[in-house]
Amino acid sequence: MDYSDDDGMVDTDSGEESLLSDNQVDSDYEFTDQDVDNASTSKRSQISYLVLKEEDVRKHQRTDIEQVSTVLSISQVEAIVLLLHYQWNVSKVEDEWFTDEKKVRELVGMLKEPVVDLNDREVNIECGICFDSYTQKEVTTLSCGHPYCNVCWTGYITTTINDGPGCLTVKCPEPSCSAVTACQYMVDKVITDKELKEKYYRYFVRSYVEASGNKIKWCPSPGCEYAIDFASGSRSEHYDVSCLCSYEFCWNCGEDAHRPVDCDTVSKWISKNTDESENTNWILANTKPCPNCKRQIEKSMGCNHMGCSICKHSFCWNCLGPMKGHRNCHKFKGGNETDVKRKRAKRAIDRYMHYYERWASNQSSRLIAMADLKKLQSVQLKWLSIRQGTTESQLQFTVEAWRQIIECRRVLKWTYAYGYYLPEEEQTKKEFFEYLQGEAEAGLERLHHCAEEELKHFVFETQDSSKNFGDFRRKLTGLTEATKTYFENLVKALENGLADVALSESSKSKTKSKPATKRRKLK
């Protein structure tokens, strides 16, 4: 890797260039406010995170390497060794170095003078691994001076890289020697395999991100090679970020983006969806124990005459009494503790399934909407442009509608997790939440139906294609704006913890608690 300034790295910190070209800037940045001015200066003022490409990470690495090399008056290879040892912490490298340079050199393995001096030898240099003799040009040494032929170095470095990320620094093969150098120096010198080099440089780039703590993180989407630099000191309380690969996730917990629901609720919900206790609840609600062997039995047919497949015991499903001599069990005798538990478990699992099914349904609808948007942008927008005799830019209202649908499906999905954990005793809050959720969901369904069904008439020129396209434009745009407003109100209320309801209840209780005052009768 060349650390000169000629690598064409884009400067993400200056105001001169953005990560991408001007027409792509929106996909690189996340804005904390909804109404942002179109000027780039206003956009930059609202940035809460940056999406970094691999070349951007390399630029940060190069800057740190050059700084350490210049300030400490050492080579760039030595600067890399120090930065790798101190987890890319430039200030710590400089502090430790100027406090005790000798101690740092011994700790890291950077020898100031070679142990073996080969300057006066041109030929007959013995390799410490294969013990053959070579010329000076055919051997390579570290700071210690121990000579090894390039063939042996190649095998040594290849094995080191294939062993994993530990290959970033390489130790002298001599067992008694503590000398260390940056593997990059040896990779550039003796490795010719392009795939092996790329593998090393991937480890090298990733080391910078992984050493940054919580400042930079890799996008968790499988196969994505972008990193997210979350702006330190950002005033934004929201952690949802959108990568260039289109994957959206929560910076704080790493799960799918889940605003307005907090990370703790999401963690509990995901755990519940995979919890074995739900299987236990299902068993308790939908099966009964055989009265004889106590094995759980599920009723799969209509007849109440049950036969245990294990012990062959015959019994009645309703009363669990033996079928021999069984008459009727229709008289109410009062529920025992087991029946009460079973009913309670059935209610609990029915409640959970209500929220889970709607959570999963909205996720499924969102994935379908994402596929529909992709189809619209790749094929249908062009057809619509030709048939309506207008430019694709004037048809962007259809794209905005689908984007709104996708975002609203995501929000609506997580409101069902929120609703599940909303305490049932807080009835006023529950009613207010369900009202907001219902209004938002109804608005979304109207928008989704319009975008999914009515748009087809104009794209595929069906029998209803004579409809006025202008009317359709106004309808879809209006539904998009109305749905956006519904969901903004829902998100705001949930992020405030439904505080408006709490304030309303508080004011009512204060009014009720005031003593009644009697008016004095005027004579």
PDB file of N, CA and C in Angstrom, residues 237-323:
ATOM      1  N   GLU A 237     -30.409  12.253  19.344  1.00  0.00           N
ATOM      2  CA  GLU A 237     -30.664  11.157  20.278  1.00  0.00           C
ATOM      3  C   GLU A 237     -31.073   9.888  19.540  1.00  0.00           C
ATOM      4  N   HIS A 238     -31.075   9.926  18.217  1.00  0.00           N
ATOM      5  CA  HIS A 238     -31.504   8.788  17.425  1.00  0.00           C
ATOM      6  C   HIS A 238     -30.292   8.058  16.867  1.00  0.00           C
ATOM      7  N   TYR A 239     -30.357   6.743  16.892  1.00  0.00           N
ATOM      8  CA  TYR A 239     -29.210   5.941  16.490  1.00  0.00           C
ATOM      9  C   TYR A 239     -29.429   5.189  15.178  1.00  0.00           C
ATOM     10  N   ASP A 240     -30.556   5.393  14.528  1.00  0.00           N
ATOM     11  CA  ASP A 240     -30.802   4.711  13.267  1.00  0.00           C
ATOM     12  C   ASP A 240     -29.939   5.305  12.165  1.00  0.00           C
ATOM     13  N   VAL A 241     -29.184   4.456  11.466  1.00  0.00           N
ATOM     14  CA  VAL A 241     -28.336   4.910  10.373  1.00  0.00           C
ATOM     15  C   VAL A 241     -28.640   4.084   9.127  1.00  0.00           C
ATOM     16  N   SER A 242     -28.364   4.685   7.975  1.00  0.00           N
ATOM     17  CA  SER A 242     -28.631   4.024   6.697  1.00  0.00           C
ATOM     18  C   SER A 242     -27.331   3.946   5.909  1.00  0.00           C
ATOM     19  N   CYS A 243     -26.902   2.723   5.615  1.00  0.00           N
ATOM     20  CA  CYS A 243     -25.652   2.506   4.890  1.00  0.00           C
ATOM     21  C   CYS A 243     -25.877   2.674   3.387  1.00  0.00           C
ATOM     22  N   LEU A 244     -24.791   2.839   2.643  1.00  0.00           N
ATOM     23  CA  LEU A 244     -24.888   2.951   1.190  1.00  0.00           C
ATOM     24  C   LEU A 244     -25.404   1.666   0.540  1.00  0.00           C
ATOM     25  N   CYS A 245     -25.305   0.564   1.269  1.00  0.00           N
ATOM     26  CA  CYS A 245     -25.812  -0.705   0.737  1.00  0.00           C
ATOM     27  C   CYS A 245     -27.324  -0.823   0.927  1.00  0.00           C
ATOM     28  N   SER A 246     -27.957   0.232   1.472  1.00  0.00           N
ATOM     29  CA  SER A 246     -29.398   0.321   1.711  1.00  0.00           C
ATOM     30  C   SER A 246     -29.839  -0.360   3.003  1.00  0.00           C
ATOM     31  N   TYR A 247     -28.912  -0.942   3.733  1.00  0.00           N
ATOM     32  CA  TYR A 247     -29.285  -1.573   4.999  1.00  0.00           C
ATOM     33  C   TYR A 247     -29.378  -0.512   6.088  1.00  0.00           C
ATOM     34  N   GLU A 248     -30.451  -0.556   6.875  1.00  0.00           N
ATOM     35  CA  GLU A 248     -30.645   0.377   7.973  1.00  0.00           C
ATOM     36  C   GLU A 248     -30.540  -0.374   9.293  1.00  0.00           C
ATOM     37  N   PHE A 249     -29.754   0.192  10.209  1.00  0.00           N
ATOM     38  CA  PHE A 249     -29.583  -0.480  11.494  1.00  0.00           C
ATOM     39  C   PHE A 249     -29.391   0.542  12.605  1.00  0.00           C
ATOM     40  N   CYS A 250     -29.523   0.065  13.825  1.00  0.00           N
ATOM     41  CA  CYS A 250     -29.335   0.916  14.997  1.00  0.00           C
ATOM     42  C   CYS A 250     -27.868   0.921  15.388  1.00  0.00           C
ATOM     43  N   TRP A 251     -27.286   2.110  15.460  1.00  0.00           N
ATOM     44  CA  TRP A 251     -25.867   2.232  15.809  1.00  0.00           C
ATOM     45  C   TRP A 251     -25.615   1.704  17.219  1.00  0.00           C
ATOM     46  N   ASN A 252     -26.545   1.908  18.107  1.00  0.00           N
ATOM     47  CA  ASN A 252     -26.339   1.587  19.510  1.00  0.00           C
ATOM     48  C   ASN A 252     -26.339   0.087  19.786  1.00  0.00           C
ATOM     49  N   CYS A 253     -27.338  -0.646  19.230  1.00  0.00           N
ATOM     50  CA  CYS A 253     -27.455  -2.074  19.557  1.00  0.00           C
ATOM     51  C   CYS A 253     -27.143  -2.993  18.384  1.00  0.00           C
ATOM     52  N   GLY A 254     -27.035  -2.448  17.157  1.00  0.00           N
ATOM     53  CA  GLY A 254     -26.675  -3.251  15.997  1.00  0.00           C
ATOM     54  C   GLY A 254     -27.838  -4.002  15.367  1.00  0.00           C
ATOM     55  N   GLU A 255     -29.041  -3.895  15.947  1.00  0.00           N
ATOM     56  CA  GLU A 255     -30.214  -4.545  15.358  1.00  0.00           C
ATOM     57  C   GLU A 255     -30.755  -3.699  14.201  1.00  0.00           C
ATOM     58  N   ASP A 256     -31.766  -4.222  13.504  1.00  0.00           N
ATOM     59  CA  ASP A 256     -32.422  -3.429  12.464  1.00  0.00           C
ATOM     60  C   ASP A 256     -32.889  -2.095  13.047  1.00  0.00           C
ATOM     61  N   ALA A 257     -32.924  -1.062  12.195  1.00  0.00           N
ATOM     62  CA  ALA A 257     -33.399   0.255  12.646  1.00  0.00           C
ATOM     63  C   ALA A 257     -34.772   0.105  13.293  1.00  0.00           C
ATOM     64  N   HIS A 258     -34.959   0.722  14.477  1.00  0.00           N
ATOM     65  CA  HIS A 258     -36.207   0.478  15.205  1.00  0.00           C
ATOM     66  C   HIS A 258     -36.796   1.734  15.839  1.00  0.00           C
ATOM     67  N   ARG A 259     -36.395   2.913  15.395  1.00  0.00           N
ATOM     68  CA  ARG A 259     -37.029   4.120  15.909  1.00  0.00           C
ATOM     69  C   ARG A 259     -38.533   4.051  15.633  1.00  0.00           C
ATOM     70  N   PRO A 260     -39.396   4.374  16.590  1.00  0.00           N
ATOM     71  CA  PRO A 260     -39.180   5.093  17.854  1.00  0.00           C
ATOM     72  C   PRO A 260     -39.050   4.196  19.085  1.00  0.00           C
ATOM     73  N   VAL A 261     -38.892   2.908  18.923  1.00  0.00           N
ATOM     74  CA  VAL A 261     -38.802   1.989  20.062  1.00  0.00           C
ATOM     75  C   VAL A 261     -37.366   1.937  20.564  1.00  0.00           C
ATOM     76  N   ASP A 262     -37.181   1.943  21.888  1.00  0.00           N
ATOM     77  CA  ASP A 262     -35.822   1.950  22.446  1.00  0.00           C
ATOM     78  C   ASP A 262     -35.168   0.571  22.340  1.00  0.00           C
ATOM     79  N   CYS A 263     -33.859   0.565  22.495  1.00  0.00           N
ATOM     80  CA  CYS A 263     -33.066  -0.660  22.309  1.00  0.00           C
ATOM     81  C   CYS A 263     -33.436  -1.747  23.313  1.00  0.00           C
ATOM     82  N   ASP A 264     -33.780  -1.368  24.560  1.00  0.00           N
ATOM     83  CA  ASP A 264     -34.135  -2.366  25.583  1.00  0.00           C
ATOM     84  C   ASP A 264     -35.403  -3.127  25.193  1.00  0.00           C
ATOM     85  N   THR A 265     -36.384  -2.374  24.683  1.00  0.00           N
ATOM     86  CA  THR A 265     -37.632  -3.018  24.259  1.00  0.00           C
ATOM     87  C   THR A 265     -37.381  -3.965  23.092  1.00  0.00           C
ATOM     88  N   VAL A 266     -36.554  -3.529  22.141  1.00  0.00           N
ATOM     89  CA  VAL A 266     -36.222  -4.363  20.980  1.00  0.00           C
ATOM     90  C   VAL A 266     -35.512  -5.634  21.425  1.00  0.00           C
ATOM     91  N   SER A 267     -34.582  -5.494  22.369  1.00  0.00           N
ATOM     92  CA  SER A 267     -33.843  -6.657  22.865  1.00  0.00           C
ATOM     93  C   SER A 267     -34.784  -7.658  23.534  1.00  0.00           C
ATOM     94  N   LYS A 268     -35.705  -7.158  24.349  1.00  0.00           N
ATOM     95  CA  LYS A 268     -36.670  -8.044  25.020  1.00  0.00           C
ATOM     96  C   LYS A 268     -37.580  -8.740  24.002  1.00  0.00           C
ATOM     97  N   TRP A 269     -38.010  -7.973  22.989  1.00  0.00           N
ATOM     98  CA  TRP A 269     -38.920  -8.519  21.986  1.00  0.00           C
ATOM     99  C   TRP A 269     -38.247  -9.619  21.167  1.00  0.00           C
ATOM    100  N   ILE A 270     -37.017  -9.373  20.727  1.00  0.00           N
ATOM    101  CA  ILE A 270     -36.295 -10.367  19.926  1.00  0.00           C
ATOM    102  C   ILE A 270     -36.016 -11.613  20.756  1.00  0.00           C
ATOM    103  N   SER A 271     -35.667 -11.412  22.021  1.00  0.00           N
ATOM    104  CA  SER A 271     -35.426 -12.562  22.906  1.00  0.00           C
ATOM    105  C   SER A 271     -36.700 -13.369  23.090  1.00  0.00           C
ATOM    106  N   LYS A 272     -37.818 -12.657  23.224  1.00  0.00           N
ATOM    107  CA  LYS A 272     -39.089 -13.353  23.415  1.00  0.00           C
ATOM    108  C   LYS A 272     -39.468 -14.174  22.190  1.00  0.00           C
ATOM    109  N   ASN A 273     -39.162 -13.626  21.023  1.00  0.00           N
ATOM    110  CA  ASN A 273     -39.499 -14.339  19.782  1.00  0.00           C
ATOM    111  C   ASN A 273     -38.722 -15.641  19.632  1.00  0.00           C
ATOM    112  N   THR A 274     -37.598 -15.745  20.317  1.00  0.00           N
ATOM    113  CA  THR A 274     -36.779 -16.956  20.222  1.00  0.00           C
ATOM    114  C   THR A 274     -36.741 -17.734  21.538  1.00  0.00           C
ATOM    115  N   ASP A 275     -37.510 -17.275  22.514  1.00  0.00           N
ATOM    116  CA  ASP A 275     -37.456 -17.868  23.855  1.00  0.00           C
ATOM    117  C   ASP A 275     -38.194 -19.202  23.899  1.00  0.00           C
ATOM    118  N   GLU A 276     -37.586 -20.160  24.530  1.00  0.00           N
ATOM    119  CA  GLU A 276     -38.204 -21.479  24.691  1.00  0.00           C
ATOM    120  C   GLU A 276     -39.455 -21.421  25.570  1.00  0.00           C
ATOM    121  N   SER A 277     -39.577 -20.353  26.381  1.00  0.00           N
ATOM    122  CA  SER A 277     -40.738 -20.265  27.260  1.00  0.00           C
ATOM    123  C   SER A 277     -42.030 -20.165  26.456  1.00  0.00           C
ATOM    124  N   GLU A 278     -41.934 -19.595  25.225  1.00  0.00           N
ATOM    125  CA  GLU A 278     -43.125 -19.516  24.392  1.00  0.00           C
ATOM    126  C   GLU A 278     -43.594 -20.912  23.982  1.00  0.00           C
ATOM    127  N   ASN A 279     -42.637 -21.835  23.769  1.00  0.00           N
ATOM    128  CA  ASN A 279     -43.017 -23.229  23.477  1.00  0.00           C
ATOM    129  C   ASN A 279     -43.733 -23.849  24.667  1.00  0.00           C
ATOM    130  N   THR A 280     -43.232 -23.533  25.865  1.00  0.00           N
ATOM    131  CA  THR A 280     -43.859 -24.050  27.077  1.00  0.00           C
ATOM    132  C   THR A 280     -45.288 -23.526  27.217  1.00  0.00           C
ATOM    133  N   ASN A 281     -45.455 -22.217  26.942  1.00  0.00           N
ATOM    134  CA  ASN A 281     -46.796 -21.633  27.017  1.00  0.00           C
ATOM    135  C   ASN A 281     -47.730 -22.291  26.010  1.00  0.00           C
ATOM    136  N   TRP A 282     -47.219 -22.564  24.821  1.00  0.00           N
ATOM    137  CA  TRP A 282     -48.056 -23.188  23.793  1.00  0.00           C
ATOM    138  C   TRP A 282     -48.481 -24.583  24.237  1.00  0.00           C
ATOM    139  N   ILE A 283     -47.531 -25.320  24.772  1.00  0.00           N
ATOM    140  CA  ILE A 283     -47.825 -26.678  25.234  1.00  0.00           C
ATOM    141  C   ILE A 283     -48.893 -26.642  26.330  1.00  0.00           C
ATOM    142  N   LEU A 284     -48.713 -25.685  27.265  1.00  0.00           N
ATOM    143  CA  LEU A 284     -49.657 -25.588  28.377  1.00  0.00           C
ATOM    144  C   LEU A 284     -51.038 -25.193  27.897  1.00  0.00           C
ATOM    145  N   ALA A 285     -51.106 -24.325  26.869  1.00  0.00           N
ATOM    146  CA  ALA A 285     -52.391 -23.819  26.388  1.00  0.00           C
ATOM    147  C   ALA A 285     -53.092 -24.786  25.450  1.00  0.00           C
ATOM    148  N   ASN A 286     -52.341 -25.627  24.742  1.00  0.00           N
ATOM    149  CA  ASN A 286     -52.938 -26.434  23.674  1.00  0.00           C
ATOM    150  C   ASN A 286     -52.853 -27.944  23.889  1.00  0.00           C
ATOM    151  N   THR A 287     -52.278 -28.381  24.982  1.00  0.00           N
ATOM    152  CA  THR A 287     -52.194 -29.823  25.256  1.00  0.00           C
ATOM    153  C   THR A 287     -52.677 -30.107  26.685  1.00  0.00           C
ATOM    154  N   LYS A 288     -52.911 -31.390  26.943  1.00  0.00           N
ATOM    155  CA  LYS A 288     -53.296 -31.825  28.287  1.00  0.00           C
ATOM    156  C   LYS A 288     -52.493 -33.075  28.636  1.00  0.00           C
ATOM    157  N   PRO A 289     -52.219 -33.298  29.935  1.00  0.00           N
ATOM    158  CA  PRO A 289     -51.459 -34.490  30.319  1.00  0.00           C
ATOM    159  C   PRO A 289     -52.342 -35.730  30.362  1.00  0.00           C
ATOM    160  N   CYS A 290     -51.807 -36.850  29.915  1.00  0.00           N
ATOM    161  CA  CYS A 290     -52.515 -38.131  30.041  1.00  0.00           C
ATOM    162  C   CYS A 290     -52.711 -38.401  31.536  1.00  0.00           C
ATOM    163  N   PRO A 291     -53.910 -38.704  31.996  1.00  0.00           N
ATOM    164  CA  PRO A 291     -54.151 -38.928  33.438  1.00  0.00           C
ATOM    165  C   PRO A 291     -53.356 -40.095  33.997  1.00  0.00           C
ATOM    166  N   ASN A 292     -52.909 -40.999  33.114  1.00  0.00           N
ATOM    167  CA  ASN A 292     -52.214 -42.196  33.584  1.00  0.00           C
ATOM    168  C   ASN A 292     -50.697 -42.005  33.617  1.00  0.00           C
ATOM    169  N   CYS A 293     -50.097 -41.639  32.435  1.00  0.00           N
ATOM    170  CA  CYS A 293     -48.628 -41.539  32.379  1.00  0.00           C
ATOM    171  C   CYS A 293     -48.112 -40.098  32.418  1.00  0.00           C
ATOM    172  N   LYS A 294     -49.041 -39.127  32.405  1.00  0.00           N
ATOM    173  CA  LYS A 294     -48.716 -37.699  32.505  1.00  0.00           C
ATOM    174  C   LYS A 294     -48.000 -37.129  31.295  1.00  0.00           C
ATOM    175  N   ARG A 295     -47.915 -37.874  30.167  1.00  0.00           N
ATOM    176  CA  ARG A 295     -47.330 -37.327  28.950  1.00  0.00           C
ATOM    177  C   ARG A 295     -48.297 -36.312  28.333  1.00  0.00           C
ATOM    178  N   GLN A 296     -47.752 -35.208  27.793  1.00  0.00           N
ATOM    179  CA  GLN A 296     -48.597 -34.187  27.177  1.00  0.00           C
ATOM    180  C   GLN A 296     -49.155 -34.697  25.848  1.00  0.00           C
ATOM    181  N   ILE A 297     -50.470 -34.485  25.614  1.00  0.00           N
ATOM    182  CA  ILE A 297     -51.144 -34.956  24.411  1.00  0.00           C
ATOM    183  C   ILE A 297     -51.841 -33.790  23.732  1.00  0.00           C
ATOM    184  N   GLU A 298     -51.687 -33.684  22.415  1.00  0.00           N
ATOM    185  CA  GLU A 298     -52.387 -32.664  21.643  1.00  0.00           C
ATOM    186  C   GLU A 298     -53.579 -33.309  20.954  1.00  0.00           C
ATOM    187  N   LYS A 299     -54.728 -32.655  21.024  1.00  0.00           N
ATOM    188  CA  LYS A 299     -55.943 -33.167  20.400  1.00  0.00           C
ATOM    189  C   LYS A 299     -55.924 -32.800  18.916  1.00  0.00           C
ATOM    190  N   SER A 300     -55.888 -33.821  18.035  1.00  0.00           N
ATOM    191  CA  SER A 300     -55.759 -33.577  16.600  1.00  0.00           C
ATOM    192  C   SER A 300     -57.033 -33.902  15.823  1.00  0.00           C
ATOM    193  N   MET A 301     -58.049 -34.506  16.497  1.00  0.00           N
ATOM    194  CA  MET A 301     -59.303 -34.852  15.828  1.00  0.00           C
ATOM    195  C   MET A 301     -60.476 -34.311  16.641  1.00  0.00           C
ATOM    196  N   GLY A 302     -61.691 -34.436  16.096  1.00  0.00           N
ATOM    197  CA  GLY A 302     -62.856 -33.836  16.735  1.00  0.00           C
ATOM    198  C   GLY A 302     -63.410 -34.608  17.909  1.00  0.00           C
ATOM    199  N   CYS A 303     -63.257 -35.912  17.915  1.00  0.00           N
ATOM    200  CA  CYS A 303     -63.817 -36.747  18.976  1.00  0.00           C
ATOM    201  C   CYS A 303     -63.097 -36.503  20.298  1.00  0.00           C
ATOM    202  N   ASN A 304     -63.860 -36.480  21.399  1.00  0.00           N
ATOM    203  CA  ASN A 304     -63.269 -36.258  22.723  1.00  0.00           C
ATOM    204  C   ASN A 304     -62.746 -37.542  23.363  1.00  0.00           C
ATOM    205  N   HIS A 305     -62.935 -38.680  22.681  1.00  0.00           N
ATOM    206  CA  HIS A 305     -62.425 -39.961  23.178  1.00  0.00           C
ATOM    207  C   HIS A 305     -60.944 -40.044  22.820  1.00  0.00           C
ATOM    208  N   MET A 306     -60.059 -39.890  23.827  1.00  0.00           N
ATOM    209  CA  MET A 306     -58.621 -39.854  23.589  1.00  0.00           C
ATOM    210  C   MET A 306     -57.975 -41.179  23.974  1.00  0.00           C
ATOM    211  N   GLY A 307     -56.970 -41.582  23.226  1.00  0.00           N
ATOM    212  CA  GLY A 307     -56.197 -42.776  23.547  1.00  0.00           C
ATOM    213  C   GLY A 307     -54.723 -42.424  23.558  1.00  0.00           C
ATOM    214  N   CYS A 308     -54.067 -42.586  24.692  1.00  0.00           N
ATOM    215  CA  CYS A 308     -52.643 -42.242  24.809  1.00  0.00           C
ATOM    216  C   CYS A 308     -51.822 -43.242  23.999  1.00  0.00           C
ATOM    217  N   SER A 309     -50.967 -42.740  23.127  1.00  0.00           N
ATOM    218  CA  SER A 309     -50.148 -43.616  22.282  1.00  0.00           C
ATOM    219  C   SER A 309     -49.017 -44.265  23.065  1.00  0.00           C
ATOM    220  N   ILE A 310     -48.743 -43.780  24.279  1.00  0.00           N
ATOM    221  CA  ILE A 310     -47.645 -44.327  25.081  1.00  0.00           C
ATOM    222  C   ILE A 310     -48.133 -45.467  25.976  1.00  0.00           C
ATOM    223  N   CYS A 311     -49.140 -45.150  26.818  1.00  0.00           N
ATOM    224  CA  CYS A 311     -49.602 -46.166  27.779  1.00  0.00           C
ATOM    225  C   CYS A 311     -50.937 -46.794  27.387  1.00  0.00           C
ATOM    226  N   LYS A 312     -51.529 -46.338  26.269  1.00  0.00           N
ATOM    227  CA  LYS A 312     -52.786 -46.879  25.729  1.00  0.00           C
ATOM    228  C   LYS A 312     -53.991 -46.574  26.616  1.00  0.00           C
ATOM    229  N   HIS A 313     -53.855 -45.664  27.547  1.00  0.00           N
ATOM    230  CA  HIS A 313     -54.966 -45.312  28.435  1.00  0.00           C
ATOM    231  C   HIS A 313     -56.016 -44.519  27.656  1.00  0.00           C
ATOM    232  N   SER A 314     -57.308 -44.851  27.855  1.00  0.00           N
ATOM    233  CA  SER A 314     -58.412 -44.153  27.193  1.00  0.00           C
ATOM    234  C   SER A 314     -59.066 -43.208  28.188  1.00  0.00           C
ATOM    235  N   PHE A 315     -59.269 -41.960  27.757  1.00  0.00           N
ATOM    236  CA  PHE A 315     -59.858 -40.985  28.675  1.00  0.00           C
ATOM    237  C   PHE A 315     -60.612 -39.916  27.885  1.00  0.00           C
ATOM    238  N   CYS A 316     -61.398 -39.133  28.589  1.00  0.00           N
ATOM    239  CA  CYS A 316     -62.176 -38.045  27.987  1.00  0.00           C
ATOM    240  C   CYS A 316     -61.329 -36.772  27.958  1.00  0.00           C
ATOM    241  N   TRP A 317     -61.295 -36.123  26.799  1.00  0.00           N
ATOM    242  CA  TRP A 317     -60.480 -34.917  26.649  1.00  0.00           C
ATOM    243  C   TRP A 317     -60.997 -33.772  27.533  1.00  0.00           C
ATOM    244  N   ASN A 318     -62.311 -33.704  27.731  1.00  0.00           N
ATOM    245  CA  ASN A 318     -62.868 -32.566  28.465  1.00  0.00           C
ATOM    246  C   ASN A 318     -62.625 -32.663  29.969  1.00  0.00           C
ATOM    247  N   CYS A 319     -62.918 -33.839  30.551  1.00  0.00           N
ATOM    248  CA  CYS A 319     -62.815 -33.953  32.007  1.00  0.00           C
ATOM    249  C   CYS A 319     -61.620 -34.781  32.468  1.00  0.00           C
ATOM    250  N   LEU A 320     -60.900 -35.406  31.508  1.00  0.00           N
ATOM    251  CA  LEU A 320     -59.731 -36.255  31.781  1.00  0.00           C
ATOM    252  C   LEU A 320     -60.102 -37.524  32.564  1.00  0.00           C
ATOM    253  N   GLY A 321     -61.420 -37.821  32.652  1.00  0.00           N
ATOM    254  CA  GLY A 321     -61.846 -39.040  33.331  1.00  0.00           C
ATOM    255  C   GLY A 321     -61.732 -40.242  32.410  1.00  0.00           C
ATOM    256  N   PRO A 322     -61.636 -41.474  32.974  1.00  0.00           N
ATOM    257  CA  PRO A 322     -61.523 -42.680  32.142  1.00  0.00           C
ATOM    258  C   PRO A 322     -62.781 -42.892  31.316  1.00  0.00           C
ATOM    259  N   MET A 323     -62.592 -43.415  30.097  1.00  0.00           N
ATOM    260  CA  MET A 323     -63.725 -43.641  29.202  1.00  0.00           C
ATOM    261  C   MET A 323     -64.595 -44.823  29.675  1.00  0.00           C
TER     262      MET A 323
END
